[in-house]
Amino acid sequence: MNEPIIRTQQLFKSFPSGDRRLQVLRGLSLEVERGEMVAVVGESGAGKSTLLHLLGGLDRPDSGTILLSGREMGTLPPEERARFRNREVGYVFQFHHLLPEFTAEENVALPCLIRREPMEPARRKARQLLEELGLGDRLLHRPPELSGGEQQRVALARSLAGDPSVLLADEPTGNLDLHTSELVFTLIRKSACRRGAATVLVTHNERLASRCDRVCVLEEGVLCTLSGSRYKFGWESPAVKL
Amino acid sequence: MSYELFIALRYLTAKRKQTFVSVISLISILGVIVGVAALIIALALMTGFQQDIREKILGANAHLTVFGAWPGKPIQDPEAVVRTLRSVPGIAAASPVVLLKGLMVSDLVPGGTGVILKGIRLAEERRVTDLAEKVSSGDLTALSHEGESSLPGIALGKDLAATLDVAPGDRVRVVLPQLQMTPFLPVPRSRPFQVVAIVDSGFYDYDSTRGYIDLREAQSLASLEGAVTVVEARLSQLSRLKEVGEEAQRRLGKDYLVNDLVAMNRTFFSALNLEKLLMSIAVGLIVLVAALNIITVLILMVMEKMRDIGALLAMGVPPAGISRIFMAQGILIGLFGTAVGCLLGLGLCWWLDAYQVVKLPVEVYYIPYVPFKIRGVDVMGVCLVSLIAAFLATLYPSRQAGRLDPVEALRYE
């Protein structure tokens, strides 16, 4: 069995809500192996995005441990955590979060520039990635000049530019039509597989989730893996705890 | 190029979604440009005035003046003092001078006016002051020989001549506050002179009070019998004024008092410097306003770019990197504004000076136009102040940008 790239244990996370605290994660544990793609589903507000923020080190858990490629994220100082995120983590967001003033090529080159790679090799790599994702003729277009699907493909290329070992996708098809969702999902799947990245995909799309290696439901602050029948028919019925 | 500079440059040059931020950015750059240009022009103006006044003071006066140690007591052996002064390294020329206070009357202005008479040896005076170059009419060489009417010659400052309503060829009478015994009663010493030249030193204080006569005439008029009141000297290098003055004092000993030009006009030069400083501070407030504009621009930009900041943090930009991006923007505004402001200021100074754009009434001021003189050190100082102000203005907004919570930034609408 492969060594898991992502390993979390007993994650707790709460947020202030008025004069009380809203407990979102209650002892969540998750393991994702190299090359594995795990779909995380659940109701809105269940804490799916929070989980991705914690996994990428954008936020800190109240307690629990997060090991990414064997390194404990919680103990890293902010600067080191940012460096680690740049090298090991790729994010794809629902609203692509591309920088509007930069061309597609420049957006994709940014993770390499952030790690102080020279401009030309970074641009070269960006071009390769964009061509791989079928955007060879959109290199010099800025995000507002691209369609939703193209924007999301640029965002995927950007997340892969740093050759991450972990890919975190937060509803990447949430804003796309059926056909484009299919295309983007296939590209994420293919790209992640080819690079052996451990992928966590948060989605509401049952059909896409069912095509992942594993489907987990985030319910009442913990993750539950769906069994065979539920895997097939959806996750509205009570879940089985891990 | 670092990613910080790459992003900062793009943020500044890209067409903005929010026109308001673009307008404020433009205003902040314009603020820096105007502030820097105004400071350079103000300093050039003050330097121009200062240099002009300084040149006039230096030209009209000797660099060192030797007095007898006892106030009012004349120097009995001026030639020895002149010899000693000439032996001091750095002293180019020395000349004995008699300074007398008196009253001058003319036929048209019998009431007269107070004057300071300076008795000179013309040949030596030429080497000590630039009096000979300042003659606006008449002939200064006529001082040393008698005029057509057998009267000794006198050169008058142009304003003094105007007060007495005289011109070369006219007569004036000098009356000293010293009594002379006659067979009947004591009367003030007085002597008639013929005006031979009009001097325009460009320095009102001198031109309105000074008359120049031959040294021997002055000695005779004041019964000094070979003595003089002061000995004046000129240096080959004015920058060594203090040390040459000290050396001259050491060689002349305790019987004499050596005063230098700067020491004698210390209050005046201090006032000029203070005026320049105050003017710089007043105009420098524009730079301060420009710096405040930079703070506003950066705060607005941080707000506008909140989601970008979230994305950049997700890509692995450390908080300090986010700070550096916005700091670079402020510094770029400062650099661009300072460079353009500097060029604009220098260009305007050149134009104002070369074409003598700001005219002055010569009757009121001693110069016909406002001079603008640029000093490298002033320009460097202005640029430095502007850049430091721009840098300081970036500190707060960039720090705030670096402190943003990535999750909040990503969710920002």
XYZ file of C-alpha atoms in Angstrom:
655
model
C 0.000 0.000 0.000
C 1.150 3.505 -0.897
C 2.175 5.916 1.844
C -0.592 8.551 2.119
C 0.360 12.032 0.918
C -2.418 13.621 2.951
C -2.985 12.375 6.478
C -5.160 14.255 8.945
C -6.081 13.088 12.410
C -8.749 14.345 14.741
C -9.212 17.746 13.155
C -11.357 20.152 15.103
C -12.291 23.560 13.789
C -14.803 26.095 15.028
C -15.712 29.662 14.131
C -17.137 32.453 16.268
C -20.847 32.955 15.713
C -22.217 35.776 17.805
C -21.263 35.021 21.378
C -20.978 31.282 20.687
C -18.664 29.147 18.602
C -19.891 27.147 15.669
C -18.187 23.760 15.638
C -17.593 22.831 11.981
C -15.154 19.938 12.128
C -15.376 17.479 14.992
C -12.457 15.111 14.928
C -12.179 14.708 11.167
C -9.637 12.187 9.839
C -8.690 11.615 6.243
C -5.979 9.838 4.299
C -5.335 10.275 0.593
C -2.693 8.309 -1.260
C -0.462 9.397 -4.094
C -2.458 9.475 -7.330
C -5.747 8.933 -5.513
C -8.720 11.221 -6.126
C -11.164 11.638 -3.269
C -14.456 13.457 -3.672
C -15.800 15.251 -0.606
C -19.506 15.908 -0.716
C -21.917 17.340 1.774
C -24.465 20.020 2.401
C -23.620 23.679 2.030
C -21.995 24.929 5.213
C -20.897 21.445 6.214
C -17.266 22.573 6.265
C -15.992 21.258 2.922
C -14.173 24.470 1.964
C -12.883 24.779 5.528
C -11.379 21.316 5.174
C -9.597 22.348 1.968
C -8.306 25.551 3.593
C -6.931 23.512 6.463
C -5.359 20.936 4.152
C -3.566 23.651 2.181
C -2.405 25.496 5.286
C -4.498 28.584 4.549
C -6.127 28.154 7.938
C -5.190 26.366 11.160
C -7.238 23.769 12.987
C -8.188 24.292 16.633
C -6.621 20.908 17.260
C -5.519 17.843 15.382
C -2.695 17.173 12.963
C -2.325 17.628 9.217
C 0.553 15.827 7.549
C 1.263 16.710 3.933
C 4.039 14.709 2.288
C 5.141 13.791 5.772
C 5.352 17.365 7.071
C 3.181 18.681 9.850
C 1.543 21.848 8.500
C 0.456 23.167 11.884
C 4.009 23.509 13.190
C 5.365 25.447 10.207
C 5.828 29.203 10.637
C 3.818 31.349 8.157
C 6.692 32.010 5.741
C 7.718 28.351 5.672
C 4.092 27.257 5.310
C 3.699 29.566 2.308
C 6.855 28.155 0.716
C 5.635 24.620 1.368
C 2.220 25.445 -0.118
C 3.884 26.874 -3.211
C 5.869 23.653 -3.748
C 3.394 20.995 -2.630
C -0.165 22.304 -2.998
C -2.225 23.339 -5.995
C -5.622 25.010 -5.510
C -8.511 25.205 -7.969
C -11.412 27.389 -6.800
C -15.003 27.584 -7.907
C -14.535 31.191 -9.047
C -11.131 30.494 -10.634
C -9.501 33.461 -8.778
C -7.341 34.339 -11.755
C -5.623 37.720 -11.621
C -7.542 39.834 -14.158
C -4.621 42.090 -15.111
C -2.471 39.172 -16.243
C -2.695 37.032 -19.368
C -3.491 33.327 -19.140
C 0.189 32.541 -19.627
C 1.261 34.957 -16.900
C -1.365 33.638 -14.485
C -0.071 30.111 -14.960
C 3.559 31.238 -14.662
C 2.929 32.921 -11.301
C 3.542 29.899 -9.000
C 6.955 29.408 -10.644
C 7.774 33.113 -10.347
C 6.778 33.011 -6.690
C 9.393 30.311 -6.133
C 11.900 32.667 -7.822
C 12.239 30.808 -11.093
C 13.333 33.060 -13.965
C 10.601 34.548 -16.138
C 11.324 32.759 -19.424
C 11.383 29.155 -18.116
C 8.248 29.943 -16.076
C 6.472 31.235 -19.189
C 7.660 28.224 -21.184
C 6.223 25.859 -18.618
C 2.973 27.840 -18.550
C 2.678 27.573 -22.336
C 3.232 23.799 -22.200
C 0.544 23.384 -19.548
C -1.963 25.565 -21.349
C -1.345 23.706 -24.610
C -1.785 20.421 -22.744
C -5.176 21.663 -21.538
C -6.173 22.800 -25.014
C -5.619 26.508 -24.501
C -2.636 26.985 -26.838
C -4.513 29.706 -28.689
C -5.516 31.589 -25.538
C -2.064 32.278 -24.087
C -2.249 36.037 -24.337
C -5.892 36.419 -23.404
C -6.774 37.951 -20.078
C -9.347 36.197 -17.849
C -12.241 38.534 -18.748
C -11.684 37.576 -22.406
C -12.069 33.837 -21.678
C -15.196 31.701 -21.245
C -16.020 30.151 -17.863
C -14.638 26.774 -18.928
C -11.468 28.331 -20.286
C -10.984 30.335 -17.106
C -11.300 27.187 -15.053
C -8.833 25.350 -17.299
C -6.360 28.216 -16.863
C -6.891 27.956 -13.101
C -6.217 24.198 -13.340
C -3.028 24.866 -15.316
C -1.966 27.360 -12.664
C -2.566 24.838 -9.890
C -0.411 22.305 -11.718
C 2.393 24.742 -12.610
C 4.274 24.126 -9.396
C 4.147 20.299 -9.845
C 2.250 19.864 -6.576
C 1.931 16.585 -4.768
C -1.495 17.673 -3.496
C -4.305 19.105 -5.611
C -7.222 20.709 -3.769
C -10.237 21.572 -5.894
C -13.111 23.477 -4.340
C -16.204 22.993 -6.500
C -14.215 23.560 -9.695
C -17.228 22.818 -11.884
C -19.778 24.580 -9.724
C -20.140 27.448 -12.166
C -19.983 25.486 -15.414
C -22.520 23.861 -17.668
C -22.788 20.099 -17.906
C -20.556 19.651 -20.928
C -17.840 22.007 -19.676
C -18.002 20.460 -16.206
C -17.333 17.099 -17.787
C -14.366 18.480 -19.720
C -12.836 20.247 -16.710
C -13.327 17.219 -14.475
C -11.716 14.924 -17.036
C -8.752 17.268 -17.318
C -8.351 17.455 -13.532
C -8.545 13.695 -13.293
C -6.073 13.116 -16.133
C -3.604 15.783 -15.058
C -3.621 14.710 -11.414
C -3.272 11.049 -12.354
C -0.388 11.715 -14.732
C 1.482 13.639 -12.025
C 0.586 11.257 -9.224
C -0.937 14.041 -7.157
C -3.231 13.245 -4.265
C -6.471 15.079 -5.128
C -9.297 16.171 -2.885
C -12.284 17.369 -4.900
C -15.131 19.155 -3.166
C -18.246 18.976 -5.320
C -22.019 18.949 -5.326
C -22.072 17.083 -8.606
C -23.031 13.480 -7.786
C -22.097 12.180 -11.181
C -18.597 13.609 -11.090
C -18.094 12.524 -7.476
C -19.037 8.983 -8.362
C -16.205 8.921 -10.895
C -13.599 9.582 -8.192
C -11.639 6.793 -6.504
C -13.469 7.408 -3.265
C -16.424 9.501 -2.147
C -16.599 10.895 1.382
C -19.511 12.749 2.903
C -18.795 15.517 5.347
C -21.560 15.253 7.876
C -21.716 16.677 11.388
C -18.039 17.550 11.267
C -16.694 14.148 10.314
C -16.031 12.372 7.043
C -17.876 9.237 6.115
C -16.942 7.043 3.181
C -19.961 5.907 1.224
C -20.599 2.196 0.987
C -21.451 0.475 -2.310
C -25.227 1.078 -2.507
C -25.045 4.625 -1.232
C -22.120 5.215 -3.523
C -24.407 4.235 -6.329
C -27.629 5.961 -5.284
C -26.435 9.148 -3.609
C -25.656 10.297 -0.094
C -28.978 11.460 1.296
C -29.309 8.334 3.512
C -27.435 8.051 6.836
C -23.700 7.639 6.376
C -21.379 5.041 7.732
C -18.675 6.514 9.906
C -15.067 5.749 9.099
C 12.346 40.616 -12.298
C 10.930 39.505 -8.964
C 7.279 38.549 -8.783
C 6.656 41.421 -6.361
C 7.842 43.998 -8.884
C 6.146 42.155 -11.767
C 2.772 42.239 -10.031
C 3.197 45.780 -8.663
C 4.089 47.153 -12.096
C 1.120 45.431 -13.697
C -1.267 46.683 -11.020
C -0.072 50.228 -11.611
C -0.123 50.170 -15.386
C -3.163 48.000 -16.106
C -6.479 49.597 -16.908
C -8.523 49.418 -13.761
C -11.970 48.097 -13.152
C -12.565 50.915 -10.689
C -11.869 54.262 -12.316
C -11.848 55.920 -8.907
C -8.657 54.081 -7.915
C -7.038 55.087 -11.222
C -7.907 58.728 -10.628
C -6.534 58.636 -7.090
C -3.363 56.911 -8.365
C -2.946 59.627 -10.956
C -3.517 62.314 -8.347
C -0.914 60.740 -6.061
C 1.661 60.603 -8.864
C 0.819 64.188 -9.824
C 1.168 65.156 -6.164
C 4.693 63.785 -6.031
C 5.557 65.411 -9.382
C 4.254 68.819 -8.296
C 5.840 68.547 -4.849
C 9.273 67.636 -6.172
C 9.171 70.208 -8.968
C 7.974 72.951 -6.590
C 10.687 72.127 -4.070
C 13.410 72.174 -6.715
C 12.137 75.497 -8.084
C 11.826 77.039 -4.603
C 15.339 75.955 -3.658
C 16.742 77.153 -6.982
C 15.038 80.493 -6.422
C 16.492 80.839 -2.932
C 19.920 79.698 -4.103
C 19.758 82.157 -6.987
C 18.957 85.017 -4.643
C 21.545 83.903 -2.115
C 24.270 83.494 -4.700
C 23.480 86.849 -6.203
C 23.558 88.607 -2.862
C 26.647 86.682 -1.825
C 28.473 87.564 -5.021
C 27.565 91.194 -4.568
C 28.717 91.206 -0.948
C 31.901 89.359 -1.841
C 32.568 91.638 -4.773
C 31.921 94.855 -2.921
C 33.894 93.873 0.169
C 37.337 92.652 0.996
C 37.539 89.103 2.313
C 39.584 90.079 5.373
C 39.587 93.376 7.211
C 42.316 94.275 9.740
C 41.434 96.770 12.472
C 43.597 98.241 15.152
C 43.067 96.377 18.408
C 41.814 99.555 20.118
C 38.507 100.772 18.754
C 38.846 104.081 16.889
C 42.624 104.010 16.996
C 44.086 104.152 13.485
C 46.755 101.785 12.156
C 49.933 103.816 12.224
C 52.083 101.625 10.023
C 49.780 100.295 7.312
C 52.638 99.291 5.002
C 53.960 96.847 7.606
C 50.493 95.338 7.985
C 50.148 95.079 4.193
C 53.548 93.350 3.983
C 52.627 90.913 6.746
C 49.301 90.137 5.118
C 50.913 89.542 1.722
C 53.283 87.054 3.354
C 50.346 84.917 4.533
C 49.762 81.982 2.155
C 46.371 82.305 0.511
C 46.215 86.096 0.545
C 46.294 87.434 -3.001
C 46.300 91.180 -2.303
C 46.147 93.687 0.535
C 45.424 97.385 0.538
C 45.299 100.159 3.164
C 41.963 101.935 3.469
C 40.591 104.908 5.355
C 36.931 104.758 6.331
C 35.296 108.010 7.424
C 31.755 108.915 8.358
C 30.442 112.278 7.368
C 27.831 114.379 5.721
C 27.698 115.106 1.982
C 25.920 118.062 0.466
C 25.438 119.191 -3.096
C 24.293 122.417 -4.689
C 20.819 121.018 -5.298
C 20.528 119.212 -1.959
C 22.079 121.515 0.604
C 20.574 119.502 3.460
C 22.879 116.652 2.455
C 22.894 113.052 3.521
C 25.063 110.824 5.684
C 27.859 109.030 3.880
C 30.722 106.644 4.452
C 33.838 107.773 2.662
C 36.286 105.134 1.636
C 39.809 106.329 0.931
C 41.530 103.906 -1.437
C 44.607 103.370 -3.513
C 42.920 102.618 -6.782
C 45.638 100.338 -8.132
C 45.523 98.145 -5.005
C 41.779 98.397 -4.536
C 41.298 96.813 -7.961
C 42.987 93.679 -6.624
C 41.017 93.613 -3.379
C 37.441 94.463 -4.507
C 35.696 94.630 -7.870
C 34.946 98.349 -7.485
C 36.594 99.220 -10.808
C 34.249 96.835 -12.652
C 31.169 98.437 -11.170
C 31.601 101.929 -12.565
C 28.447 102.789 -14.467
C 29.567 106.226 -15.686
C 32.586 108.487 -15.433
C 36.203 107.500 -14.953
C 37.450 106.020 -11.704
C 41.104 106.688 -12.546
C 40.382 110.402 -12.109
C 40.251 109.759 -8.334
C 44.003 109.877 -8.048
C 44.491 113.149 -9.890
C 42.720 116.427 -9.613
C 39.758 117.204 -11.839
C 39.338 120.115 -14.248
C 38.362 122.461 -11.459
C 41.463 121.563 -9.420
C 39.224 119.729 -6.969
C 40.007 116.214 -5.808
C 37.851 113.526 -7.433
C 35.170 111.438 -5.757
C 33.190 108.432 -6.985
C 29.654 108.059 -5.627
C 27.318 105.114 -5.313
C 24.491 105.477 -7.821
C 21.754 105.852 -5.226
C 23.796 108.375 -3.286
C 24.353 110.355 -6.501
C 20.617 110.194 -7.142
C 19.864 111.433 -3.610
C 22.210 114.371 -4.045
C 21.073 114.838 -7.642
C 24.626 114.959 -8.988
C 26.405 113.422 -11.988
C 30.055 113.243 -13.060
C 31.386 116.777 -13.298
C 29.221 118.150 -10.475
C 30.563 119.285 -7.140
C 29.804 117.967 -3.706
C 31.094 118.919 -0.273
C 32.040 116.469 2.440
C 31.697 117.539 6.056
C 33.279 115.425 8.792
C 32.141 115.436 12.417
C 35.581 116.625 13.451
C 36.341 120.177 14.496
C 39.104 122.210 12.963
C 40.458 125.298 14.728
C 40.367 128.557 12.731
C 41.473 131.992 13.856
C 37.858 132.845 14.582
C 36.134 129.703 15.896
C 36.251 125.916 15.609
C 34.476 124.661 12.450
C 33.834 121.144 11.142
C 36.387 119.762 8.706
C 35.038 119.899 5.183
C 36.302 119.682 1.645
C 34.771 120.057 -1.804
C 35.111 117.235 -4.349
C 34.304 116.892 -7.970
C 32.241 113.799 -8.891
C 34.295 111.774 -11.389
C 32.448 108.470 -11.471
C 29.211 106.724 -10.471
C 29.475 103.232 -9.002
C 26.706 100.638 -9.324
C 27.683 97.724 -7.089
C 24.140 96.342 -7.199
C 24.061 96.452 -3.439
C 21.713 99.149 -2.216
C 23.312 99.562 1.204
C 26.594 100.491 -0.447
C 25.268 102.411 -3.410
C 23.196 104.676 -1.187
C 25.912 105.552 1.329
C 29.355 105.137 -0.171
C 31.730 107.661 -1.644
C 35.218 106.714 -2.847
C 38.167 109.083 -2.706
C 41.925 108.777 -3.005
C 43.641 107.439 0.100
C 45.888 110.486 0.513
C 42.898 112.821 0.288
C 41.137 110.825 2.987
C 44.230 110.851 5.198
C 44.605 114.581 4.680
C 40.905 115.254 5.312
C 40.927 113.354 8.589
C 44.469 114.485 9.543
C 45.607 110.883 9.755
C 49.151 111.657 8.509
C 49.967 108.338 6.847
C 47.805 106.250 9.176
C 44.755 104.304 7.989
C 41.642 103.013 9.721
C 41.729 99.479 8.254
C 43.749 97.273 5.941
C 41.766 95.060 3.593
C 42.858 91.838 1.923
C 41.550 89.455 -0.723
C 42.091 85.699 -0.719
C 42.965 83.577 -3.689
C 40.488 80.927 -2.462
C 37.454 81.965 -0.482
C 36.924 78.438 0.808
C 40.016 78.881 3.030
C 38.660 82.072 4.590
C 38.669 80.868 8.180
C 42.126 79.311 8.276
C 43.781 82.156 6.334
C 42.115 84.651 8.664
C 43.468 82.775 11.694
C 46.946 82.655 10.196
C 46.830 86.402 9.466
C 45.728 87.074 13.042
C 48.573 84.902 14.346
C 51.172 86.749 12.254
C 49.838 90.242 13.028
C 49.655 89.637 16.750
C 47.536 91.120 19.494
C 47.787 94.708 18.274
C 45.414 93.991 15.414
C 42.041 92.422 14.978
C 41.354 90.368 11.829
C 37.728 89.985 10.824
C 36.486 87.947 7.901
C 33.631 88.740 5.586
C 31.395 85.889 6.683
C 31.859 86.727 10.363
C 31.004 90.373 9.707
C 27.831 89.361 7.805
C 26.990 86.324 9.910
C 23.503 87.488 10.825
C 22.692 88.254 7.237
C 23.902 84.887 5.915
C 22.123 83.083 8.773
C 18.893 84.876 7.900
C 19.252 83.830 4.274
C 19.827 80.200 5.256
C 16.884 80.269 7.662
C 14.693 81.738 4.953
C 15.722 78.933 2.599
C 15.010 76.298 5.228
C 11.580 77.717 6.068
C 10.663 77.973 2.424
C 11.742 74.347 1.868
C 9.582 73.204 4.769
C 6.583 75.175 3.512
C 6.880 73.851 -0.033
C 7.831 70.413 1.302
C 4.308 70.132 2.706
C 3.217 69.377 -0.856
C 5.379 66.250 -0.720
C 3.729 65.352 2.569
C 0.297 65.657 0.972
C 1.545 63.512 -1.909
C 2.696 60.889 0.594
C -0.762 60.904 2.187
C -2.223 60.376 -1.279
C 0.031 57.349 -1.712
C -1.325 55.912 1.542
C -4.900 56.429 0.274
C -4.136 54.822 -3.073
C -2.524 51.797 -1.488
C -5.357 51.286 1.006
C -7.886 51.437 -1.826
C -5.771 49.120 -3.910
C -5.506 46.582 -1.087
C -9.305 46.652 -0.809
C -9.738 46.298 -4.551
C -7.263 43.431 -4.783
C -8.535 41.471 -1.792
C -9.451 38.391 -3.861
C -6.130 38.560 -5.736
C -4.371 38.619 -2.378
C -6.289 35.489 -1.371
C -5.293 33.770 -4.627
C -1.666 34.803 -4.243
C -1.586 33.497 -0.676
C -3.067 30.223 -1.941
C -0.314 30.073 -4.556
C 2.264 30.293 -1.806
C 3.150 33.983 -1.601
C 4.200 34.565 2.009
C 2.567 37.440 3.960
C 5.794 39.434 3.637
C 5.631 38.937 -0.138
C 2.127 40.448 -0.209
C 3.471 43.415 1.787
C 6.345 43.788 -0.650
C 3.978 43.897 -3.648
C 2.108 46.898 -2.241
C 5.280 48.476 -0.933
C 6.752 48.206 -4.429
C 3.671 49.975 -5.818
C 4.116 52.906 -3.447
C 7.817 53.082 -4.167
C 7.172 52.940 -7.920
C 4.722 55.837 -7.572
C 7.370 57.696 -5.579
C 10.147 56.882 -8.047
C 8.139 57.811 -11.111
C 6.752 60.976 -9.522
C 10.175 61.993 -8.238
C 11.888 61.379 -11.589
C 9.283 63.304 -13.577
C 9.042 66.030 -10.918
C 12.810 66.351 -10.906
C 12.989 66.705 -14.691
C 10.082 69.133 -14.666
C 11.638 71.210 -11.877
C 15.039 71.300 -13.562
C 13.489 72.164 -16.909
C 11.384 74.963 -15.439
C 14.357 76.355 -13.513
C 16.431 76.415 -16.683
C 13.625 78.120 -18.614
C 12.900 80.655 -15.870
C 16.585 81.539 -15.551
C 17.654 81.426 -19.199
C 14.733 83.505 -20.454
C 14.601 85.715 -17.338
C 10.880 85.063 -17.154
C 10.205 86.614 -13.739
C 11.124 90.288 -14.130
C 11.693 92.560 -11.159
C 11.532 96.353 -10.985
C 15.183 97.373 -10.811
C 14.342 100.462 -8.779
C 12.979 98.278 -5.982
C 15.177 95.207 -6.207
C 18.853 95.172 -6.979
C 18.470 92.623 -9.770
C 16.351 92.915 -12.930
C 14.978 89.360 -12.813
C 14.596 86.459 -10.408
C 17.603 84.175 -10.785
C 17.193 80.374 -10.486
C 20.366 78.501 -9.604
C 20.258 74.729 -9.255
C 22.553 73.015 -6.784
C 23.133 69.288 -7.194
C 22.973 68.764 -3.451
C 19.542 70.447 -3.290
C 18.167 68.279 -6.100
C 19.547 65.136 -4.458
C 18.103 66.214 -1.112
C 14.646 66.826 -2.614
C 14.691 63.457 -4.410
C 15.796 61.706 -1.243
C 13.088 63.364 0.881
C 10.451 62.508 -1.705
C 11.538 58.869 -1.936
C 11.714 58.498 1.831
C 8.223 60.026 2.151
C 6.914 57.618 -0.504
C 8.561 54.688 1.245
C 7.168 55.647 4.646
C 3.728 56.056 3.082
C 3.799 52.415 1.956
C 4.488 50.985 5.400
C 0.996 50.995 6.895
C -1.036 49.793 3.878
C 1.505 47.126 2.908
C 1.650 45.846 6.460
C -2.119 45.624 6.576
C -2.128 43.754 3.244
C 0.386 41.271 4.616
C -1.789 40.656 7.661
C -4.902 39.700 5.705
C -6.421 36.354 6.552
C -6.173 34.252 3.355
C -9.558 32.627 3.899
C -11.258 35.987 4.412
C -9.469 37.354 1.360
C -10.631 34.442 -0.819
C -14.230 34.897 0.327
C -14.141 38.700 -0.144
C -16.898 39.950 -2.443
